[in-house]
PDB file of C-alpha atoms in Angstrom:
ATOM      1  CA  MET I   4     -16.294  -6.976   8.981  1.00 77.00           C
ATOM      2  CA  VAL I   5     -16.578  -3.549  10.253  1.00 78.00           C
ATOM      3  CA  ASP I   6     -14.855  -0.776   8.587  1.00 76.00           C
ATOM      4  CA  GLY I   7     -14.913   1.323  11.779  1.00 80.00           C
ATOM      5  CA  ALA I   8     -14.833   0.611  15.701  1.00 84.00           C
ATOM      6  CA  LEU I   9     -17.056  -1.768  17.487  1.00 85.00           C
ATOM      7  CA  ARG I  10     -17.824  -1.888  21.206  1.00 88.00           C
ATOM      8  CA  ASP I  11     -18.037  -5.066  23.496  1.00 85.00           C
ATOM      9  CA  VAL I  12     -14.787  -6.675  22.322  1.00 82.00           C
ATOM     10  CA  VAL I  13     -14.639  -9.091  24.865  1.00 83.00           C
ATOM     11  CA  GLU I  14     -18.302 -10.488  23.960  1.00 83.00           C
ATOM     12  CA  TRP I  15     -17.556 -10.420  20.405  1.00 81.00           C
ATOM     13  CA  TYR I  16     -14.446 -12.850  21.087  1.00 77.00           C
ATOM     14  CA  SER I  17     -16.161 -14.981  23.415  1.00 77.00           C
ATOM     15  CA  ASP I  18     -19.249 -15.439  21.037  1.00 69.00           C
ATOM     16  CA  GLU I  19     -19.557 -17.741  18.054  1.00 75.00           C
ATOM     17  CA  ILE I  20     -19.850 -14.923  15.703  1.00 75.00           C
ATOM     18  CA  LEU I  21     -16.192 -13.865  14.380  1.00 78.00           C
ATOM     19  CA  VAL I  22     -15.707 -10.096  13.747  1.00 82.00           C
ATOM     20  CA  TRP I  23     -12.823  -7.776  12.217  1.00 81.00           C
ATOM     21  CA  ALA I  24     -12.926  -4.180  12.897  1.00 83.00           C
ATOM     22  CA  ARG I  25     -10.419  -1.245  12.556  1.00 82.00           C
ATOM     23  CA  GLY I  26     -10.567  -0.807  16.394  1.00 85.00           C
ATOM     24  CA  HIS I  27     -12.782  -0.684  19.333  1.00 87.00           C
ATOM     25  CA  THR I  28     -14.606   2.197  21.350  1.00 88.00           C
ATOM     26  CA  PRO I  29     -16.904   2.448  24.485  1.00 87.00           C
ATOM     27  CA  ARG I  30     -19.316   4.462  22.538  1.00 84.00           C
ATOM     28  CA  GLY I  31     -22.266   2.647  20.832  1.00 77.00           C
ATOM     29  CA  PRO I  32     -23.299   2.957  17.207  1.00 72.00           C
ATOM     30  CA  SER I  33     -26.081   5.194  15.892  1.00 74.00           C
ATOM     31  CA  LYS I  34     -29.202   2.841  15.252  1.00 74.00           C
ATOM     32  CA  ASP I  35     -31.440   5.317  13.161  1.00 76.00           C
ATOM     33  CA  GLY I  36     -29.556   4.898   9.707  1.00 73.00           C
ATOM     34  CA  ALA I  37     -30.794   2.846   6.903  1.00 73.00           C
ATOM     35  CA  GLY I  38     -28.999  -0.202   5.801  1.00 74.00           C
ATOM     36  CA  GLU I  39     -28.322  -2.070   2.428  1.00 81.00           C
ATOM     37  CA  VAL I  40     -28.189  -5.780   1.517  1.00 83.00           C
ATOM     38  CA  ASN I  41     -26.577  -7.615  -1.345  1.00 88.00           C
ATOM     39  CA  VAL I  42     -24.470  -4.380  -2.692  1.00 89.00           C
ATOM     40  CA  PRO I  43     -20.540  -4.121  -3.197  1.00 90.00           C
ATOM     41  CA  VAL I  44     -18.894  -2.791  -0.056  1.00 86.00           C
ATOM     42  CA  ALA I  45     -15.291  -1.251   0.372  1.00 86.00           C
ATOM     43  CA  CYS I  46     -13.813  -2.150   3.980  1.00 82.00           C
ATOM     44  CA  ALA I  47     -10.388  -0.977   4.756  1.00 79.00           C
ATOM     45  CA  GLY I  48      -9.345  -0.509   1.062  1.00 83.00           C
ATOM     46  CA  MET I  49     -10.708  -3.878  -0.036  1.00 86.00           C
ATOM     47  CA  ALA I  50     -13.475  -4.166  -2.127  1.00 89.00           C
ATOM     48  CA  ALA I  51     -16.195  -7.172  -1.936  1.00 91.00           C
ATOM     49  CA  ALA I  52     -19.233  -7.879  -4.077  1.00 93.00           C
ATOM     50  CA  PRO I  53     -22.269  -9.930  -3.417  1.00 93.00           C
ATOM     51  CA  GLY I  54     -21.266 -13.475  -3.921  1.00 93.00           C
ATOM     52  CA  ASP I  55     -17.486 -13.264  -3.493  1.00 94.00           C
ATOM     53  CA  LEU I  56     -15.738 -15.833  -0.826  1.00 92.00           C
ATOM     54  CA  VAL I  57     -14.542 -13.809   2.043  1.00 89.00           C
ATOM     55  CA  ILE I  58     -11.777 -15.672   4.020  1.00 87.00           C
ATOM     56  CA  ALA I  59     -10.369 -14.433   7.406  1.00 85.00           C
ATOM     57  CA  ASP I  60      -8.263 -15.191  10.093  1.00 82.00           C
ATOM     58  CA  ALA I  61      -6.351 -13.694  12.982  1.00 78.00           C
ATOM     59  CA  ASP I  62      -4.122 -12.015  10.453  1.00 82.00           C
ATOM     60  CA  GLY I  63      -6.814 -10.378   8.467  1.00 82.00           C
ATOM     61  CA  VAL I  64      -9.556 -10.747   5.792  1.00 86.00           C
ATOM     62  CA  VAL I  65      -9.396 -11.283   1.995  1.00 89.00           C
ATOM     63  CA  ALA I  66     -12.289 -11.233  -0.590  1.00 91.00           C
ATOM     64  CA  VAL I  67     -11.960 -13.694  -3.547  1.00 93.00           C
ATOM     65  CA  PRO I  68     -14.147 -12.633  -6.320  1.00 93.00           C
ATOM     66  CA  ALA I  69     -16.902 -15.064  -7.301  1.00 93.00           C
ATOM     67  CA  ASP I  70     -15.648 -15.630 -10.371  1.00 93.00           C
ATOM     68  CA  GLU I  71     -12.230 -16.769  -9.236  1.00 91.00           C
ATOM     69  CA  ALA I  72     -13.477 -18.914  -6.434  1.00 90.00           C
ATOM     70  CA  PRO I  73     -13.955 -22.422  -8.433  1.00 89.00           C
ATOM     71  CA  GLY I  74     -10.303 -22.548  -9.016  1.00 91.00           C
ATOM     72  CA  LEU I  75      -9.120 -21.308  -5.904  1.00 91.00           C
ATOM     73  CA  LEU I  76      -9.077 -24.568  -4.297  1.00 90.00           C
ATOM     74  CA  VAL I  77      -6.644 -26.112  -6.975  1.00 93.00           C
ATOM     75  CA  ARG I  78      -4.340 -22.937  -6.748  1.00 92.00           C
ATOM     76  CA  ALA I  79      -4.299 -23.133  -3.017  1.00 92.00           C
ATOM     77  CA  ARG I  80      -3.201 -26.958  -3.054  1.00 94.00           C
ATOM     78  CA  ALA I  81      -0.468 -25.989  -5.474  1.00 95.00           C
ATOM     79  CA  HIS I  82       0.760 -23.053  -3.492  1.00 95.00           C
ATOM     80  CA  LEU I  83       0.695 -25.418  -0.183  1.00 95.00           C
ATOM     81  CA  ALA I  84       2.817 -28.140  -2.159  1.00 96.00           C
ATOM     82  CA  ASN I  85       5.362 -25.454  -3.156  1.00 91.00           C
ATOM     83  CA  GLU I  86       5.543 -24.118   0.428  1.00 92.00           C
ATOM     84  CA  ALA I  87       6.218 -27.603   1.902  1.00 93.00           C
ATOM     85  CA  ARG I  88       9.035 -28.099  -0.980  1.00 90.00           C
ATOM     86  CA  THR I  89      10.534 -24.895   0.374  1.00 85.00           C
ATOM     87  CA  ARG I  90      10.170 -25.775   3.959  1.00 89.00           C
ATOM     88  CA  THR I  91      12.060 -29.116   3.064  1.00 90.00           C
ATOM     89  CA  ARG I  92      14.878 -27.271   1.424  1.00 84.00           C
ATOM     90  CA  ASN I  93      15.179 -24.836   4.234  1.00 81.00           C
ATOM     91  CA  ALA I  94      15.291 -27.857   6.753  1.00 85.00           C
ATOM     92  CA  ASP I  95      17.796 -29.581   4.461  1.00 87.00           C
ATOM     93  CA  GLY I  96      20.012 -26.512   4.403  1.00 79.00           C
ATOM     94  CA  THR I  97      19.880 -26.389   0.550  1.00 80.00           C
ATOM     95  CA  ILE I  98      18.444 -23.423  -1.115  1.00 75.00           C
ATOM     96  CA  ASP I  99      17.090 -22.365  -4.781  1.00 76.00           C
ATOM     97  CA  GLU I 100      19.878 -19.957  -5.945  1.00 77.00           C
ATOM     98  CA  ALA I 101      18.225 -19.555  -9.509  1.00 79.00           C
ATOM     99  CA  ARG I 102      15.036 -18.505  -7.836  1.00 80.00           C
ATOM    100  CA  PHE I 103      16.827 -15.993  -5.368  1.00 81.00           C
ATOM    101  CA  ASP I 104      19.150 -14.600  -8.207  1.00 83.00           C
ATOM    102  CA  ALA I 105      15.895 -13.853 -10.223  1.00 87.00           C
ATOM    103  CA  VAL I 106      14.480 -11.993  -7.335  1.00 88.00           C
ATOM    104  CA  LEU I 107      17.640  -9.920  -6.686  1.00 86.00           C
ATOM    105  CA  ARG I 108      17.881  -9.140 -10.309  1.00 85.00           C
ATOM    106  CA  ALA I 109      14.004  -8.104 -10.596  1.00 90.00           C
ATOM    107  CA  MET I 110      14.888  -5.691  -7.636  1.00 90.00           C
ATOM    108  CA  GLY I 111      17.972  -4.333  -9.512  1.00 86.00           C
ATOM    109  CA  CYS I 112      20.546  -6.020  -7.449  1.00 83.00           C
ATOM    110  CA  PRO I 113      23.683  -7.289  -9.015  1.00 74.00           C
ATOM    111  CA  VAL I 114      24.206 -10.838  -8.518  1.00 77.00           C
ATOM    112  CA  VAL I 115      27.711 -12.283  -8.270  1.00 75.00           C
ATOM    113  CA  SER I 116      28.276 -15.440  -9.831  1.00 73.00           C
ATOM    114  CA  GLN I 117      31.294 -17.638 -11.110  1.00 70.00           C
ATOM    115  CA  GLU I 118      30.529 -16.412 -14.429  1.00 73.00           C
ATOM    116  CA  ASN I 119      30.226 -12.759 -13.827  1.00 74.00           C
ATOM    117  CA  VAL I 120      32.766 -12.288 -11.129  1.00 75.00           C
ATOM    118  CA  ALA I 121      35.654 -10.963 -13.289  1.00 79.00           C
ATOM    119  CA  GLU I 122      33.282  -8.311 -14.642  1.00 78.00           C
ATOM    120  CA  PHE I 123      31.873  -7.320 -11.186  1.00 75.00           C
ATOM    121  CA  ALA I 124      35.456  -6.878  -9.819  1.00 77.00           C
ATOM    122  CA  ARG I 125      36.194  -4.686 -13.016  1.00 80.00           C
ATOM    123  CA  LEU I 126      33.094  -2.598 -12.167  1.00 79.00           C
ATOM    124  CA  ILE I 127      34.049  -2.148  -8.707  1.00 79.00           C
ATOM    125  CA  GLN I 128      37.657  -0.730  -9.713  1.00 80.00           C
ATOM    126  CA  GLU I 129      35.736   1.369 -12.288  1.00 81.00           C
ATOM    127  CA  ALA I 130      33.775   2.912  -9.544  1.00 79.00           C
ATOM    128  CA  GLY I 131      36.828   3.206  -7.105  1.00 75.00           C
ATOM    129  CA  HIS I 132      38.494   5.447  -9.739  1.00 71.00           C
ATOM    130  CA  LYS I 133      35.432   7.408 -10.612  1.00 72.00           C
ATOM    131  CA  ILE I 134      35.076   8.064  -6.806  1.00 69.00           C
ATOM    132  CA  SER I 135      38.909   8.760  -6.436  1.00 66.00           C
ATOM    133  CA  THR I 136      38.519  11.320  -9.482  1.00 68.00           C
ATOM    134  CA  LEU I 137      35.538  12.931  -7.725  1.00 65.00           C
ATOM    135  CA  LEU I 138      36.936  13.268  -4.136  1.00 64.00           C
ATOM    136  CA  GLY I 139      40.482  13.900  -4.857  1.00 61.00           C
ATOM    137  CA  SER I 140      43.521  12.587  -3.031  1.00 52.00           C
ATOM    138  CA  GLN I 141      41.719  11.727   0.159  1.00 51.00           C
ATOM    139  CA  ALA I 142      39.808   8.915  -1.447  1.00 47.00           C
ATOM    140  CA  SER I 143      43.023   7.921  -3.587  1.00 49.00           C
ATOM    141  CA  ALA I 144      44.726   7.350  -0.203  1.00 50.00           C
ATOM    142  CA  THR I 145      41.731   5.296   0.906  1.00 50.00           C
ATOM    143  CA  LEU I 146      41.494   3.224  -2.376  1.00 47.00           C
ATOM    144  CA  SER I 147      44.972   2.501  -2.605  1.00 49.00           C
ATOM    145  CA  GLN I 148      44.589   0.133   0.238  1.00 48.00           C
ATOM    146  CA  ASP I 149      42.678  -2.068  -2.237  1.00 49.00           C
ATOM    147  CA  GLU I 150      45.126  -2.300  -4.902  1.00 50.00           C
ATOM    148  CA  ASP I 151      45.136  -6.021  -4.373  1.00 48.00           C
ATOM    149  CA  LEU I 152      41.846  -6.384  -5.877  1.00 47.00           C
ATOM    150  CA  LYS I 153      42.404  -8.007  -9.493  1.00 47.00           C
ATOM    151  CA  ALA I 154      39.863  -8.874 -12.251  1.00 46.00           C
ATOM    152  CA  GLY I 155      38.680 -12.319 -11.357  1.00 47.00           C
ATOM    153  CA  ASP I 156      39.974 -12.429  -7.853  1.00 48.00           C
ATOM    154  CA  VAL I 157      37.400 -11.844  -5.105  1.00 47.00           C
ATOM    155  CA  THR I 158      39.760 -13.191  -2.349  1.00 47.00           C
ATOM    156  CA  PRO I 159      40.372  -9.802  -1.128  1.00 45.00           C
ATOM    157  CA  ILE I 160      36.784  -8.763  -0.513  1.00 45.00           C
ATOM    158  CA  LYS I 161      35.980 -12.007   1.242  1.00 43.00           C
ATOM    159  CA  ARG I 162      39.289 -11.505   3.350  1.00 42.00           C
ATOM    160  CA  ARG I 163      38.104  -7.969   4.322  1.00 42.00           C
ATOM    161  CA  ARG I 164      34.470  -8.781   5.092  1.00 43.00           C
ATOM    162  CA  ALA I 165      35.670 -11.619   7.039  1.00 46.00           C
ATOM    163  CA  ALA I 166      38.062  -9.535   9.094  1.00 47.00           C
ATOM    164  CA  LYS I 167      35.423  -6.998  10.017  1.00 48.00           C
ATOM    165  CA  ALA I 168      33.055  -9.889  11.114  1.00 46.00           C
TER     166      ALA I 168
END
């Protein structure tokens, strides 16, 4: 890994030694500086210490601290099994709604379910009235078109969305 540019890119790619760098340059490096071995390094913002496990592929490089390396294989196999289950669900057309809802809630997005649809419709009406009050008659005329939205009834929302599509 090189936290900088390298030259002779074609030769590096055709050789047995893999290399990752920030870029390439036709200019050669200075060869008169001292080097160090078995010291911690930071490369492109990633820290690695002597003994760490360094894993790299075409997408990038990651360093696993030496004390975490023994449990890595077990965690990687568990992750791979979970990914296989997700791929199977995706292929079957089934989704894990609870997982997606939890992700959305964690990001602050409201999640509409059968249990909370009435509350969600009430909040939409309340927000509409607040907007109407703030903007005056222009907003009132626009909002009056949505009078058919009743608490517990999401049909008008779905109908309008379908009509726009």
